[in-house]
Short mmCIF file of N, CA and C in Angstrom, two decimals:
data_model
loop_
_atom_site.label_atom_id
_atom_site.label_comp_id
_atom_site.label_asym_id
_atom_site.label_seq_id
_atom_site.Cartn_x
_atom_site.Cartn_y
_atom_site.Cartn_z
N MET F 223 33.82 7.40 -8.42
CA MET F 223 32.76 6.62 -7.82
C MET F 223 31.79 6.20 -8.92
N SER F 224 31.41 4.93 -8.96
CA SER F 224 30.44 4.47 -9.95
C SER F 224 29.22 3.89 -9.24
N THR F 225 28.10 3.95 -9.95
CA THR F 225 26.85 3.43 -9.40
C THR F 225 26.35 2.31 -10.29
N VAL F 226 25.91 1.25 -9.68
CA VAL F 226 25.34 0.13 -10.42
C VAL F 226 23.85 0.06 -10.09
N LEU F 227 23.04 0.13 -11.12
CA LEU F 227 21.59 0.02 -10.94
C LEU F 227 21.13 -1.32 -11.46
N ARG F 228 20.22 -1.94 -10.76
CA ARG F 228 19.72 -3.24 -11.16
C ARG F 228 18.20 -3.22 -11.07
N PHE F 229 17.55 -3.69 -12.12
CA PHE F 229 16.09 -3.76 -12.14
C PHE F 229 15.65 -5.04 -11.44
N VAL F 230 14.80 -4.90 -10.43
CA VAL F 230 14.29 -6.05 -9.70
C VAL F 230 12.77 -5.98 -9.73
N GLN F 231 12.14 -7.06 -10.18
CA GLN F 231 10.68 -7.08 -10.25
C GLN F 231 10.08 -7.39 -8.89
N HIS F 232 8.96 -6.75 -8.61
CA HIS F 232 8.21 -6.97 -7.39
C HIS F 232 6.75 -7.16 -7.75
N ARG F 233 6.00 -7.71 -6.84
CA ARG F 233 4.55 -7.79 -6.98
C ARG F 233 3.93 -7.42 -5.65
N ILE F 234 2.67 -6.99 -5.72
CA ILE F 234 1.96 -6.63 -4.49
C ILE F 234 0.70 -7.48 -4.43
N ILE F 235 0.45 -8.06 -3.24
CA ILE F 235 -0.71 -8.92 -3.03
C ILE F 235 -1.33 -8.58 -1.68
N SER F 236 -2.54 -9.07 -1.47
CA SER F 236 -3.12 -8.97 -0.13
C SER F 236 -2.35 -9.91 0.79
N HIS F 237 -2.05 -9.43 1.97
CA HIS F 237 -1.29 -10.24 2.93
C HIS F 237 -2.10 -11.49 3.28
N PRO F 238 -1.48 -12.67 3.20
CA PRO F 238 -2.23 -13.90 3.47
C PRO F 238 -2.77 -14.00 4.90
N MET F 239 -2.19 -13.28 5.84
CA MET F 239 -2.68 -13.32 7.22
C MET F 239 -3.61 -12.14 7.52
N GLY F 240 -3.83 -11.28 6.53
CA GLY F 240 -4.68 -10.11 6.73
C GLY F 240 -6.10 -10.39 6.30
N GLU F 241 -6.94 -9.39 6.43
CA GLU F 241 -8.32 -9.51 5.99
C GLU F 241 -8.78 -8.19 5.38
N VAL F 242 -9.73 -8.29 4.49
CA VAL F 242 -10.31 -7.10 3.89
C VAL F 242 -11.39 -6.59 4.83
N THR F 243 -11.40 -5.28 5.07
CA THR F 243 -12.46 -4.67 5.86
C THR F 243 -13.14 -3.60 5.02
N VAL F 244 -14.37 -3.30 5.37
CA VAL F 244 -15.11 -2.25 4.69
C VAL F 244 -15.70 -1.33 5.76
N SER F 245 -15.74 -0.05 5.44
CA SER F 245 -16.41 0.92 6.29
C SER F 245 -17.28 1.78 5.37
N ALA F 246 -18.15 2.56 5.94
CA ALA F 246 -19.04 3.40 5.13
C ALA F 246 -19.30 4.71 5.86
N GLN F 247 -19.56 5.74 5.06
CA GLN F 247 -19.88 7.06 5.63
C GLN F 247 -21.03 7.65 4.82
N CYS F 248 -22.02 8.18 5.53
CA CYS F 248 -23.15 8.83 4.88
C CYS F 248 -22.68 10.14 4.23
N LEU F 249 -23.11 10.36 3.00
CA LEU F 249 -22.69 11.57 2.27
C LEU F 249 -23.77 12.65 2.24
N ASP F 250 -24.80 12.50 3.05
CA ASP F 250 -25.88 13.48 3.06
C ASP F 250 -25.52 14.66 3.95
N GLY F 251 -25.21 15.78 3.34
CA GLY F 251 -24.93 17.02 4.06
C GLY F 251 -23.98 16.86 5.23
N ASP F 252 -24.42 17.30 6.39
CA ASP F 252 -23.60 17.25 7.61
C ASP F 252 -24.01 16.09 8.51
N CYS F 253 -24.50 15.00 7.95
CA CYS F 253 -25.01 13.88 8.74
C CYS F 253 -23.94 13.35 9.70
N GLY F 254 -22.79 12.98 9.18
CA GLY F 254 -21.72 12.49 10.04
C GLY F 254 -21.81 11.03 10.43
N TRP F 255 -22.86 10.32 10.01
CA TRP F 255 -22.99 8.91 10.36
C TRP F 255 -21.94 8.07 9.63
N SER F 256 -21.41 7.05 10.31
CA SER F 256 -20.48 6.14 9.65
C SER F 256 -20.56 4.76 10.28
N ALA F 257 -20.24 3.77 9.48
CA ALA F 257 -20.14 2.39 9.97
C ALA F 257 -18.66 2.10 10.19
N LEU F 258 -18.33 1.55 11.32
CA LEU F 258 -16.94 1.23 11.64
C LEU F 258 -16.42 0.12 10.74
N PRO F 259 -15.10 0.06 10.52
CA PRO F 259 -14.51 -1.00 9.70
C PRO F 259 -14.91 -2.38 10.22
N ASN F 260 -15.26 -3.25 9.28
CA ASN F 260 -15.76 -4.57 9.63
C ASN F 260 -15.37 -5.55 8.52
N PRO F 261 -14.90 -6.74 8.85
CA PRO F 261 -14.58 -7.71 7.80
C PRO F 261 -15.83 -8.31 7.15
N ASP F 262 -16.99 -8.12 7.78
CA ASP F 262 -18.25 -8.64 7.24
C ASP F 262 -18.90 -7.55 6.38
N ILE F 263 -18.64 -7.61 5.08
CA ILE F 263 -19.13 -6.57 4.17
C ILE F 263 -20.65 -6.50 4.19
N ALA F 264 -21.31 -7.64 4.24
CA ALA F 264 -22.78 -7.66 4.26
C ALA F 264 -23.32 -6.95 5.50
N ALA F 265 -22.64 -7.06 6.63
CA ALA F 265 -23.09 -6.39 7.86
C ALA F 265 -23.04 -4.87 7.70
N VAL F 266 -22.01 -4.37 7.04
CA VAL F 266 -21.90 -2.93 6.80
C VAL F 266 -23.01 -2.49 5.84
N ASP F 267 -23.29 -3.30 4.83
CA ASP F 267 -24.38 -2.98 3.91
C ASP F 267 -25.71 -2.89 4.65
N VAL F 268 -25.94 -3.80 5.59
CA VAL F 268 -27.17 -3.78 6.38
C VAL F 268 -27.23 -2.51 7.24
N GLU F 269 -26.10 -2.11 7.81
CA GLU F 269 -26.06 -0.87 8.59
C GLU F 269 -26.43 0.33 7.73
N CYS F 270 -25.90 0.37 6.50
CA CYS F 270 -26.22 1.47 5.57
C CYS F 270 -27.71 1.48 5.25
N MET F 271 -28.28 0.30 4.96
CA MET F 271 -29.70 0.24 4.63
C MET F 271 -30.56 0.64 5.83
N ALA F 272 -30.15 0.25 7.03
CA ALA F 272 -30.88 0.65 8.23
C ALA F 272 -30.81 2.16 8.42
N HIS F 273 -29.65 2.75 8.16
CA HIS F 273 -29.50 4.21 8.26
C HIS F 273 -30.42 4.90 7.26
N THR F 274 -30.48 4.38 6.04
CA THR F 274 -31.38 4.94 5.03
C THR F 274 -32.83 4.83 5.50
N GLY F 275 -33.19 3.69 6.08
CA GLY F 275 -34.55 3.51 6.58
C GLY F 275 -34.91 4.51 7.67
N ARG F 276 -33.95 4.84 8.53
CA ARG F 276 -34.21 5.79 9.63
C ARG F 276 -34.22 7.24 9.16
N THR F 277 -33.36 7.56 8.18
CA THR F 277 -33.13 8.96 7.84
C THR F 277 -33.54 9.36 6.42
N GLY F 278 -33.62 8.38 5.53
CA GLY F 278 -33.88 8.68 4.12
C GLY F 278 -32.62 9.03 3.35
N HIS F 279 -31.48 9.01 4.00
CA HIS F 279 -30.21 9.33 3.33
C HIS F 279 -29.77 8.13 2.48
N PRO F 280 -29.66 8.30 1.13
CA PRO F 280 -29.42 7.14 0.28
C PRO F 280 -27.98 6.95 -0.22
N THR F 281 -27.08 7.88 0.06
CA THR F 281 -25.77 7.85 -0.58
C THR F 281 -24.65 7.69 0.45
N PHE F 282 -23.75 6.73 0.18
CA PHE F 282 -22.66 6.40 1.10
C PHE F 282 -21.35 6.27 0.35
N ALA F 283 -20.26 6.61 1.03
CA ALA F 283 -18.92 6.31 0.53
C ALA F 283 -18.49 5.04 1.26
N ARG F 284 -18.22 3.99 0.49
CA ARG F 284 -17.71 2.76 1.10
C ARG F 284 -16.22 2.67 0.84
N ARG F 285 -15.48 2.26 1.85
CA ARG F 285 -14.02 2.14 1.73
C ARG F 285 -13.62 0.71 2.06
N TYR F 286 -12.89 0.13 1.13
CA TYR F 286 -12.37 -1.22 1.32
C TYR F 286 -10.89 -1.11 1.64
N GLU F 287 -10.43 -1.86 2.62
CA GLU F 287 -9.04 -1.77 3.05
C GLU F 287 -8.49 -3.16 3.32
N ASP F 288 -7.26 -3.36 2.92
CA ASP F 288 -6.58 -4.61 3.25
C ASP F 288 -5.13 -4.30 3.60
N VAL F 289 -4.43 -5.31 4.08
CA VAL F 289 -3.00 -5.19 4.36
C VAL F 289 -2.28 -5.75 3.14
N ALA F 290 -1.40 -4.95 2.56
CA ALA F 290 -0.69 -5.36 1.36
C ALA F 290 0.70 -5.90 1.70
N LEU F 291 1.16 -6.80 0.87
CA LEU F 291 2.49 -7.38 1.03
C LEU F 291 3.22 -7.27 -0.31
N VAL F 292 4.38 -6.64 -0.29
CA VAL F 292 5.21 -6.52 -1.50
C VAL F 292 6.29 -7.59 -1.43
N GLU F 293 6.37 -8.37 -2.51
CA GLU F 293 7.35 -9.45 -2.58
C GLU F 293 8.24 -9.29 -3.79
N ARG F 294 9.46 -9.67 -3.63
CA ARG F 294 10.39 -9.68 -4.75
C ARG F 294 10.08 -10.90 -5.62
N VAL F 295 10.03 -10.71 -6.93
CA VAL F 295 9.81 -11.79 -7.87
C VAL F 295 11.16 -12.28 -8.35
N GLU F 296 11.45 -13.52 -8.09
CA GLU F 296 12.77 -14.07 -8.48
C GLU F 296 12.71 -14.68 -9.86
#
């Protein structure tokens, strides 16, 4: 039995029909506050600033997410 291996190039891109979303989570102790995923990044930033205004908590983990598409490069 023989095996044939072939190198095939691929690339990864953001899916053209997808969208980037951002979410955020407060990192202050046991706060637990978070902003739900939203394609409007500025809206999430405003939510974070409003949370800071209410609580004084200044630090957030922001997560950016998109749908990826892997394509074969011919």
